[in-house]
mmCIF file of C-alpha atoms and ligand atoms in Angstrom:
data_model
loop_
_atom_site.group_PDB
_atom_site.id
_atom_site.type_symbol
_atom_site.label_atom_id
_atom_site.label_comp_id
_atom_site.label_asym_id
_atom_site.label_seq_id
_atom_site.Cartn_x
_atom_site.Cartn_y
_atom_site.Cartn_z
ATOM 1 C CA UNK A 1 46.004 64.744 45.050
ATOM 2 C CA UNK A 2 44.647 68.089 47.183
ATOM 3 C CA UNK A 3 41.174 67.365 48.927
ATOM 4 C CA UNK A 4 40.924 64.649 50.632
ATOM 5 C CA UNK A 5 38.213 61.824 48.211
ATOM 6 C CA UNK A 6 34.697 62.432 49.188
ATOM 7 C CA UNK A 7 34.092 58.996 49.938
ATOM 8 C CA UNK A 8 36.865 58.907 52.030
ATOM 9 C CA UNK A 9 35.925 61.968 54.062
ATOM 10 C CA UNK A 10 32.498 60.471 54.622
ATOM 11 C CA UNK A 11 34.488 56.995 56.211
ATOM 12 C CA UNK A 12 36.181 59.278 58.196
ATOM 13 C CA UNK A 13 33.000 61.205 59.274
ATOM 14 C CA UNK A 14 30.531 58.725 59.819
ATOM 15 C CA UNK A 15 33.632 57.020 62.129
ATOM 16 C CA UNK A 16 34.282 59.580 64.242
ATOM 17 C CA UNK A 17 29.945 60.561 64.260
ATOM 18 C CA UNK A 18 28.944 57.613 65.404
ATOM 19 C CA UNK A 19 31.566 57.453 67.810
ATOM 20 C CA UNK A 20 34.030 54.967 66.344
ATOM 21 C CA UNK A 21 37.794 53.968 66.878
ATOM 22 C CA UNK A 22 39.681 54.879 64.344
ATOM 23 C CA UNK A 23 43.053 52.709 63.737
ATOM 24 C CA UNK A 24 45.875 53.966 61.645
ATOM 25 C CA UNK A 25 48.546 51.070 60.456
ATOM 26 C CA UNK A 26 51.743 53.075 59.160
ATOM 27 C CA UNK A 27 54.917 51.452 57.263
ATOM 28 C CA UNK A 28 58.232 53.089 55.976
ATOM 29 C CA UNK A 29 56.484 55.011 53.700
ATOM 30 C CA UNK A 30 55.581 57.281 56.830
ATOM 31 C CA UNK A 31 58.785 58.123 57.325
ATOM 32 C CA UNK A 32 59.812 58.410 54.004
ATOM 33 C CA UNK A 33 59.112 62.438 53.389
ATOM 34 C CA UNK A 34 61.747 62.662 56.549
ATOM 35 C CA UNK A 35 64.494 61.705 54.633
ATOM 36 C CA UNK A 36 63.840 57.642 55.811
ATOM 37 C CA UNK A 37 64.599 55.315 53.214
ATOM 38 C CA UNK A 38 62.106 52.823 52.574
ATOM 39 C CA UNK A 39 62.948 48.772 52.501
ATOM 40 C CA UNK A 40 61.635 48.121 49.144
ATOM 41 C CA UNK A 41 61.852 51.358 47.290
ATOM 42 C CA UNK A 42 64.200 53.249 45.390
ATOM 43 C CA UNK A 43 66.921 53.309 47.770
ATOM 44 C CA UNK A 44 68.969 56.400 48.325
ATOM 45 C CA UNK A 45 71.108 54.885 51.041
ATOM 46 C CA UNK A 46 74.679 53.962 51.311
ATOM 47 C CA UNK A 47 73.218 50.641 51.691
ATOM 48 C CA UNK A 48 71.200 49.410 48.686
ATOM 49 C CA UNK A 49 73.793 47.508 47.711
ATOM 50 C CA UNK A 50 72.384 45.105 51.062
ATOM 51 C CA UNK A 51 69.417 43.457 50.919
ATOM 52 C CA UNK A 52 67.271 44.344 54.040
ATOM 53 C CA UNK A 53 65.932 40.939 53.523
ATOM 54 C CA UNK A 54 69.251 39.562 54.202
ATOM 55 C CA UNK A 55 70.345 41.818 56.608
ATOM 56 C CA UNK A 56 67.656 41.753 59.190
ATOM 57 C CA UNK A 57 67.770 38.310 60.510
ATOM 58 C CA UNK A 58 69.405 36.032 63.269
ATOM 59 C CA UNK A 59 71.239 34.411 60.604
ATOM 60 C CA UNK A 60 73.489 37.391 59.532
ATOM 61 C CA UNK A 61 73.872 38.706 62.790
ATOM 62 C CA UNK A 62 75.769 35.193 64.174
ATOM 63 C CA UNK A 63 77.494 35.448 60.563
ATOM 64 C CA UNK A 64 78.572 39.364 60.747
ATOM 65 C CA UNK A 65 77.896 41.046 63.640
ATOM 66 C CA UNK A 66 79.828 43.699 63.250
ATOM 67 C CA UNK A 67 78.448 44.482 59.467
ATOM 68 C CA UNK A 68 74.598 44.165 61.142
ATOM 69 C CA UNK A 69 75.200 46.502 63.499
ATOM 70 C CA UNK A 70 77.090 48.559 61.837
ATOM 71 C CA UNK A 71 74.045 48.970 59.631
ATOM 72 C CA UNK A 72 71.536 49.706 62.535
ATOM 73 C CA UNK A 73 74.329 52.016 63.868
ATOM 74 C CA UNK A 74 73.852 54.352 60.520
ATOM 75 C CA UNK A 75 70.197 54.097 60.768
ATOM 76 C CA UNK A 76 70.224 54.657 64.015
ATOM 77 C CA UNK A 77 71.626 58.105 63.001
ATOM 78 C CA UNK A 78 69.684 58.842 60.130
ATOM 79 C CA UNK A 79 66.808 58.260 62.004
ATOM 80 C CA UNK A 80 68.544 60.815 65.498
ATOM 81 C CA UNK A 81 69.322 63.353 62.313
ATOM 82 C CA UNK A 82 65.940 63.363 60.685
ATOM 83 C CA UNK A 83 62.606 64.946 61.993
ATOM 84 C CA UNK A 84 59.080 64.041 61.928
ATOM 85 C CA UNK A 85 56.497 65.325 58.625
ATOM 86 C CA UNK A 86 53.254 67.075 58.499
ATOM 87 C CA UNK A 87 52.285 62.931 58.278
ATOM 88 C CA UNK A 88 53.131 62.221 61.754
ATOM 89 C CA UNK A 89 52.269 65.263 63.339
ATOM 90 C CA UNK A 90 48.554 65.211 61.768
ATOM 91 C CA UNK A 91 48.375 61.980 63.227
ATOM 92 C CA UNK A 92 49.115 62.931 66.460
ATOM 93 C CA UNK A 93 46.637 66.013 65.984
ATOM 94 C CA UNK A 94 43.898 63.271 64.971
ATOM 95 C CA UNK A 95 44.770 61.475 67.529
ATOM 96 C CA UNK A 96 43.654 64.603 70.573
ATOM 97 C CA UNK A 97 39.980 64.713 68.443
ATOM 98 C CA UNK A 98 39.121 60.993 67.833
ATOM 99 C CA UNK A 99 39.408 57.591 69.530
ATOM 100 C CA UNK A 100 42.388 56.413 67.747
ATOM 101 C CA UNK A 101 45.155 53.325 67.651
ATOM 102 C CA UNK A 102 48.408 53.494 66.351
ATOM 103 C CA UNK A 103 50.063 50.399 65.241
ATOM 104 C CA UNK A 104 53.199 51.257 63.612
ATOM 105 C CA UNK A 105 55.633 48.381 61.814
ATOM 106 C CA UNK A 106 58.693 51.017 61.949
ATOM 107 C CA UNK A 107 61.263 50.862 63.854
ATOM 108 C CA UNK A 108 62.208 54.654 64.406
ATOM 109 C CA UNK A 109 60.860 56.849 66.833
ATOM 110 C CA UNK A 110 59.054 59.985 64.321
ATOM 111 C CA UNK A 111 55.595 59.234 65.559
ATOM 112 C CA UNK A 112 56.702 59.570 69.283
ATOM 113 C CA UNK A 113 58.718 62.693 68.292
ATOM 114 C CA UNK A 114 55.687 63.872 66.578
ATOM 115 C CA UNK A 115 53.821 63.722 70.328
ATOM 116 C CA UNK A 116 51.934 60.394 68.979
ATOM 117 C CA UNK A 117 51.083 57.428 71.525
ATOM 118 C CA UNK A 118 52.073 54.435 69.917
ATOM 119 C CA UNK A 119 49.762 51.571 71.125
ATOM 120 C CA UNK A 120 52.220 48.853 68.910
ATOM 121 C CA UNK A 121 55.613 48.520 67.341
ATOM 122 C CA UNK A 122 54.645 45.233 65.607
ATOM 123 C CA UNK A 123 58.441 45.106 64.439
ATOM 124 C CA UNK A 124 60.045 46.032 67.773
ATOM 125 C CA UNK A 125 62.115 49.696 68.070
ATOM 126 C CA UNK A 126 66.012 50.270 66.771
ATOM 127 C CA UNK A 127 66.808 52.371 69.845
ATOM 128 C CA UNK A 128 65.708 49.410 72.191
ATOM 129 C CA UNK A 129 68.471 47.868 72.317
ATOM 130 C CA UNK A 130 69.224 44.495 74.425
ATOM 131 C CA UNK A 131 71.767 41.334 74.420
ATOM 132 C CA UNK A 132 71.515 38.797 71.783
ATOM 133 C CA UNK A 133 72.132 35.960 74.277
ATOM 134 C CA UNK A 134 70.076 36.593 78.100
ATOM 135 C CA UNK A 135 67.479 39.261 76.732
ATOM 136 C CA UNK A 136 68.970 41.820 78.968
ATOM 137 C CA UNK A 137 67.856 45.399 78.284
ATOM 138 C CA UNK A 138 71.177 47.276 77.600
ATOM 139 C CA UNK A 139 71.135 50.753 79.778
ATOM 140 C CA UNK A 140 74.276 51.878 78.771
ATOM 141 C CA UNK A 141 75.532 54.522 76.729
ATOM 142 C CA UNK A 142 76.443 54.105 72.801
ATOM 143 C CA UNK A 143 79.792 53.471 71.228
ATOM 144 C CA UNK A 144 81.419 56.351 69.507
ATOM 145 C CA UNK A 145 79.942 55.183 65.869
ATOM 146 C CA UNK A 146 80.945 58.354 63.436
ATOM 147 C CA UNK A 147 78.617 57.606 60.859
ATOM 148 C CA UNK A 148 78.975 56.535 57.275
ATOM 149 C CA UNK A 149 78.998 53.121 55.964
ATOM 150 C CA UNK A 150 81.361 50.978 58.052
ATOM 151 C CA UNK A 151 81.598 47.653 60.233
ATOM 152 C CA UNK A 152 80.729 48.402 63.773
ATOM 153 C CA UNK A 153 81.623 45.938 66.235
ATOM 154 C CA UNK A 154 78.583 45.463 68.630
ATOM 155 C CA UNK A 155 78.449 46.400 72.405
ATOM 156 C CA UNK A 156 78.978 43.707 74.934
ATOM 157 C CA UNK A 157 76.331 42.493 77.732
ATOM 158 C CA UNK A 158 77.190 43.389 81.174
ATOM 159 C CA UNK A 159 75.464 40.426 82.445
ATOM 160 C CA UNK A 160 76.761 38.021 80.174
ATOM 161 C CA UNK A 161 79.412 39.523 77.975
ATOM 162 C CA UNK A 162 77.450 38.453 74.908
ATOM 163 C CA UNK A 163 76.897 41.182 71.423
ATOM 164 C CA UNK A 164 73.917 43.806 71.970
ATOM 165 C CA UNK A 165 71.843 43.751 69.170
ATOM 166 C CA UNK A 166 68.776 46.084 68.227
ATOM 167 C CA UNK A 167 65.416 45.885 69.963
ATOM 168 C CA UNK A 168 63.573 45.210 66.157
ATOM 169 C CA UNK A 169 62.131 41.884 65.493
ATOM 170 C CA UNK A 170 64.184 40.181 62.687
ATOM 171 C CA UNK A 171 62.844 37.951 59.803
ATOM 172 C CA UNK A 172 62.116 34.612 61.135
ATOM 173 C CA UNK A 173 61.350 36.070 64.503
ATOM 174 C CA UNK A 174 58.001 36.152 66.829
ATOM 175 C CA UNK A 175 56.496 39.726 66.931
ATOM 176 C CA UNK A 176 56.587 40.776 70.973
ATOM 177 C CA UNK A 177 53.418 39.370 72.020
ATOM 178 C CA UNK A 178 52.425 42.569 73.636
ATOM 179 C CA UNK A 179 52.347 44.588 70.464
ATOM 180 C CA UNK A 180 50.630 41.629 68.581
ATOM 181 C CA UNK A 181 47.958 41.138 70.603
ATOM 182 C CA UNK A 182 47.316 45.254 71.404
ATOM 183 C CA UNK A 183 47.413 45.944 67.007
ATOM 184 C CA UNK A 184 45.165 42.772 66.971
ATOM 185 C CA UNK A 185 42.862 44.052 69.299
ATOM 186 C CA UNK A 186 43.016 47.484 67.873
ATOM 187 C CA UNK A 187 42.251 46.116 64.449
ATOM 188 C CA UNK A 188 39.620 43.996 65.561
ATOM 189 C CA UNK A 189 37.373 47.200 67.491
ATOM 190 C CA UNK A 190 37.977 49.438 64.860
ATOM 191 C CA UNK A 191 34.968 51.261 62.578
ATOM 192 C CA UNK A 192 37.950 52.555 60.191
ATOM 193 C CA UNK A 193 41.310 51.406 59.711
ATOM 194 C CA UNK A 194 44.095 54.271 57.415
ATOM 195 C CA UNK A 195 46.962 51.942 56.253
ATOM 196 C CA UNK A 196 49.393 54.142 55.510
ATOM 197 C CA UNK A 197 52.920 53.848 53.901
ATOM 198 C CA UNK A 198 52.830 49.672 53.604
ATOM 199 C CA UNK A 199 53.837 47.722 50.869
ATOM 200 C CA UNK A 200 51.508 45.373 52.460
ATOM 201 C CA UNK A 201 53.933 42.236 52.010
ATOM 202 C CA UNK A 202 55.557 41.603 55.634
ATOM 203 C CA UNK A 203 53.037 39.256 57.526
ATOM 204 C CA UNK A 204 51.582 38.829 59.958
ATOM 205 C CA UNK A 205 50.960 42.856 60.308
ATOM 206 C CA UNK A 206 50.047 42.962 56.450
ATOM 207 C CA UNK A 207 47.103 40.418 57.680
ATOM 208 C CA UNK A 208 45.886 43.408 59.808
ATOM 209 C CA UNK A 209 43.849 45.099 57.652
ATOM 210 C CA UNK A 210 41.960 41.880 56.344
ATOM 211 C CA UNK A 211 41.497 41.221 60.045
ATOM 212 C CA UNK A 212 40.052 44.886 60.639
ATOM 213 C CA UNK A 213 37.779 44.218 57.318
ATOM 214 C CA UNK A 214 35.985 41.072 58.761
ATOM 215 C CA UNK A 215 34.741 42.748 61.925
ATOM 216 C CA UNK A 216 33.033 45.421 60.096
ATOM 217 C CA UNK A 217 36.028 48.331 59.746
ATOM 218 C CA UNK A 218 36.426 50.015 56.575
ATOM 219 C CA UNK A 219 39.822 50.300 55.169
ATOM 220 C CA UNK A 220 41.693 53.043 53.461
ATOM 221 C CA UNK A 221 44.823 52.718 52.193
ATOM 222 C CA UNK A 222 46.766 55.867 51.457
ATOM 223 C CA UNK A 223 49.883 55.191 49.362
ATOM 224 C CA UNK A 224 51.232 57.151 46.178
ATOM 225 C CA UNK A 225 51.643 53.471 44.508
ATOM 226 C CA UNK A 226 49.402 50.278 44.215
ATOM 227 C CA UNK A 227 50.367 47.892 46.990
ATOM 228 C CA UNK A 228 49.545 44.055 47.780
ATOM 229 C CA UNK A 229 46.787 45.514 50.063
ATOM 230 C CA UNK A 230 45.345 47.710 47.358
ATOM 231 C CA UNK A 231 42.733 44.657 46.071
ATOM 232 C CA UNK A 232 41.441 44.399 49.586
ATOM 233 C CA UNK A 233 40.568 47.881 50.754
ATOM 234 C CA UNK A 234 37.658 49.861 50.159
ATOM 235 C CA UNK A 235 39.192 53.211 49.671
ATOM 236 C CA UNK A 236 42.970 53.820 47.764
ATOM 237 C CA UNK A 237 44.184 57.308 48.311
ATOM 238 C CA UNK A 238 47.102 57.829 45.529
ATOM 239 C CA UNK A 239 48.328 60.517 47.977
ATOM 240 C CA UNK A 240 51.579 61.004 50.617
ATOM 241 C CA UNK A 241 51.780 60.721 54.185
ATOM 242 C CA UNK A 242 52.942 64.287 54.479
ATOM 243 C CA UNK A 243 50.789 65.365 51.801
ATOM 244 C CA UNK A 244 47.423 63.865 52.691
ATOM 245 C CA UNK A 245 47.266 62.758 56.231
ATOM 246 C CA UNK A 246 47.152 66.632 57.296
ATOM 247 C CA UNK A 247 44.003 66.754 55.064
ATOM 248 C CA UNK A 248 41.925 65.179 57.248
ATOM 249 C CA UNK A 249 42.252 67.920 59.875
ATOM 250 C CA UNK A 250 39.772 69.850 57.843
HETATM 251 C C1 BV8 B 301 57.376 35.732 61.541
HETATM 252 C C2 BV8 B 301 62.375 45.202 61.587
HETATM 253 C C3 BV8 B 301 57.131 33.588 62.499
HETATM 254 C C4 BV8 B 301 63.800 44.969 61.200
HETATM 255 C C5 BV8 B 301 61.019 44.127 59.851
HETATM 256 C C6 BV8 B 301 60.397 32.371 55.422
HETATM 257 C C7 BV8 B 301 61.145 32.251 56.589
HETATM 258 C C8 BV8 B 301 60.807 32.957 57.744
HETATM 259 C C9 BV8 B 301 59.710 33.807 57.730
HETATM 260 C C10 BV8 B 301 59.001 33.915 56.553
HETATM 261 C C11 BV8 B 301 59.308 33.216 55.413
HETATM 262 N N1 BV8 B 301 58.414 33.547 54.439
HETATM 263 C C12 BV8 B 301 57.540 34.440 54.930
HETATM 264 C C13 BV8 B 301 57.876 34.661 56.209
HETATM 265 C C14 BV8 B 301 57.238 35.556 57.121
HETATM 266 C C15 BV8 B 301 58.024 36.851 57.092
HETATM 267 C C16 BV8 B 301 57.526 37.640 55.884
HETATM 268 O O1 BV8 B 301 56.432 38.147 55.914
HETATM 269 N N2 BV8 B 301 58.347 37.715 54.831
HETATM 270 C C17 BV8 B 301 57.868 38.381 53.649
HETATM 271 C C18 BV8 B 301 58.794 39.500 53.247
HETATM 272 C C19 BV8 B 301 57.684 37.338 52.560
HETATM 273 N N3 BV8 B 301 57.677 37.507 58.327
HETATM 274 C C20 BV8 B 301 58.474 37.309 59.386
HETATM 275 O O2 BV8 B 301 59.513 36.712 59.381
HETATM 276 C C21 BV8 B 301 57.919 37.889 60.670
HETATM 277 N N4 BV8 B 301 57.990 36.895 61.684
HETATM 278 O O3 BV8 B 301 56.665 35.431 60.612
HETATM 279 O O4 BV8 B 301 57.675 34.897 62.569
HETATM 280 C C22 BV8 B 301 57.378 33.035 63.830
HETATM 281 C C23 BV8 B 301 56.294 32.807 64.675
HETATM 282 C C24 BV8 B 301 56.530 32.243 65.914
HETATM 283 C C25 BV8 B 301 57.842 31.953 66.319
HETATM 284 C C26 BV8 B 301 58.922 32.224 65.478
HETATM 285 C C27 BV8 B 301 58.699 32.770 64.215
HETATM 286 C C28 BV8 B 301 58.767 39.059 61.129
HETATM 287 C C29 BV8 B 301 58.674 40.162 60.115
HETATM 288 C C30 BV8 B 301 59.356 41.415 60.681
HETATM 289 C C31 BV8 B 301 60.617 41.714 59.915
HETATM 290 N N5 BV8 B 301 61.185 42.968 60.412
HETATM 291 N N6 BV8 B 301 61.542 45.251 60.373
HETATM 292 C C32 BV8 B 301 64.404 46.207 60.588
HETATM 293 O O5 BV8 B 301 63.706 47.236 60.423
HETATM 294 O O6 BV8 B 301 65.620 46.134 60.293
HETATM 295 S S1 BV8 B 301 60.061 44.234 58.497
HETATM 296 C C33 BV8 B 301 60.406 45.632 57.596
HETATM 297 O O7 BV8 B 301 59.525 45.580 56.477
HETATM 298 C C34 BV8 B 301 60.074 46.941 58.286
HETATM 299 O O8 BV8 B 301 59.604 46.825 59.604
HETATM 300 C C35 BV8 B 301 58.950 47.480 57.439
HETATM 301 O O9 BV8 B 301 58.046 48.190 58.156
HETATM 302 C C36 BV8 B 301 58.374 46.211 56.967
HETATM 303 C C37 BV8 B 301 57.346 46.275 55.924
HETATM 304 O O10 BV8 B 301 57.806 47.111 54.897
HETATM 305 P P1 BV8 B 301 56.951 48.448 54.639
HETATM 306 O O11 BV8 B 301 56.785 49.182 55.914
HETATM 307 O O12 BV8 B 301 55.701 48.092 53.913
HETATM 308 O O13 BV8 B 301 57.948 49.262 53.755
HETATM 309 P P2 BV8 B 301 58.249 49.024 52.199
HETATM 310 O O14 BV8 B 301 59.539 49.688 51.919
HETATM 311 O O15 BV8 B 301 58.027 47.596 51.833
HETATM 312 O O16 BV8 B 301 57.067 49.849 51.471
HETATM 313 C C38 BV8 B 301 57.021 51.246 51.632
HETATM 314 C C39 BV8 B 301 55.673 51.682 51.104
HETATM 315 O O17 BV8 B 301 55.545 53.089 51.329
HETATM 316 C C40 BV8 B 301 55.510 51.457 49.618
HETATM 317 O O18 BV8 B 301 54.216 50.925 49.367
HETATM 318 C C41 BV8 B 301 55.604 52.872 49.025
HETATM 319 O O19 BV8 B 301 54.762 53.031 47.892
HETATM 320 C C42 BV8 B 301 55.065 53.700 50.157
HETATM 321 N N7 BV8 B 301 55.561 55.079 50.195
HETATM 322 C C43 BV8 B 301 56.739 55.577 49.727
HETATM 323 N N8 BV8 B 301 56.814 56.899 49.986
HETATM 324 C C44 BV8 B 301 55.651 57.236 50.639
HETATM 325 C C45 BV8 B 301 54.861 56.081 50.771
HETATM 326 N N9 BV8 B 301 53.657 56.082 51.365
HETATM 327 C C46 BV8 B 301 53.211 57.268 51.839
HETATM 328 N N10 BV8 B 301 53.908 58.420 51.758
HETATM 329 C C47 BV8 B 301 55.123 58.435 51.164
HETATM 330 N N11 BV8 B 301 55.817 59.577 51.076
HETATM 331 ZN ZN1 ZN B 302 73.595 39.034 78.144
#
């Protein structure tokens, strides 16, 4: 898993050569070698007795608030506790040498951290948070939450009075239009696209790289397992984020 595939480093050079954009798709897996559990893998977490699945929607926010939130509340602080990897900082490194996109689907803020420019958080942010009923963006300060696995019972709107939930886009909801349309675009101009860290099974932003493929980009996935994207790509990578991504630095 050292060098970085020859035909891989020749995608990446003839990109950057002839002047291309570069766009880099990342997933949990990103995050994963910062301590980040991933929604489909082996979970570590207090949690995997919850199914994210059921979790993260509308419907079991109205139903339990209190357990919702008290689950964003203890990622929110895994998330504050952990750092970024060698994965997100290379990125950010690539990102200073060649024309490059981010579109991210996670929710935390490591690629930021890591001094990246995020062009789209297809799946909204945790820390953004806002009220469940008006939209309002909440500006105010966080409860006391101590961590651990407990019921947290949600901030109220200062406009409204109405729960505070998490800026992330739920299952069931519309991406934010502005993020859809700018990883669109950036999958559409791209001459190579890295998926990195996606199970490749949350849609639409799995559809990205079979957009990126039909105008011309070649696509690498780089993933330690076989995903749902793995048919479709032209290059598979059986490597880390943390591990490979700072290959391509040379
Ligand atoms: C939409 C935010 C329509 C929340 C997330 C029935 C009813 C309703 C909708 C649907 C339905 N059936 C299908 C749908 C569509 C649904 C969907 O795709 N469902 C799937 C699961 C079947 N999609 C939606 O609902 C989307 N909205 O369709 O709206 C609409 C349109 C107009 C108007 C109204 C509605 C919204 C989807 C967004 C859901 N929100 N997150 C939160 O975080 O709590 S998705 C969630 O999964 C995360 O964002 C995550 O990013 C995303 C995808 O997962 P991955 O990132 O791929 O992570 P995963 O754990 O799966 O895989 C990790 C990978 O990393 C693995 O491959 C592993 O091998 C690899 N890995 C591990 N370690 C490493 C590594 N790679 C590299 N290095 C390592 N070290
Ligand atoms: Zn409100």
């Amino acid at each position: 898993m050292d060098a970085v595939p020859a035909a891989i480093a020749e995608a990446l050079r003839r990109a950057t050569d002839t002047g291309g954009h570069i766009c880099v798709l990342t997933g949990a897996g990103m995050s994963a070698e910062s301590g980040i559990p991933t929604f489909r893998g082996t979970h570590d977490s207090l949690w995997s007795r919850f199914d994210p699945m059921r979790l993260a929607t509308a419907e079991a926010w109205r139903e339990d608030p209190a357990l919702v939130w008290g689950w964003y509340r203890w990622r929110m602080q895994l998330v504050r506790d952990a750092q970024p990897n060698a994965g997100h900082r290379a990125l950010a490194t690539l990102a200073q040498r060649v024309p490059l996109s981010l579109v991210t689907q996670n929710v935390d803020d490591l690629h930021e951290r890591a001094g990246s420019l995020v062009d789209a958080h297809v799946h909204g942010s945790l820390f953004a948070l806002r009220c469940f009923a008006c939209g309002r963006a909440h500006a105010g300060s966080l409860d006391d939450y101590v961590g651990g696995m407990q019921r947290v019972e949600p901030m109220r709107c200062a406009a409204c009075g109405d729960r505070i939930r998490p800026g992330v886009v739920w299952f069931g909801e519309a991406l934010p239009d502005d993020a859809w349309s700018a990883a669109t675009d950036a999958a559409m101009r791209c001459t190579l696209m890295l998926v990195v860290g996606t199970s490749g099974l949350v849609y639409p932003a799995a559809g990205l790289p079979a957009l990126a493929r039909r105008h011309g980009a070649t696509v690498v996935e780089i993933n330690p397992e076989p995903t749902a994207l793995s048919a479709e790509v032209d290059h598979v990578w059986r490597a880390t984020a943390a591990h490979g991504l700072p290959r391509f630095l040379g």
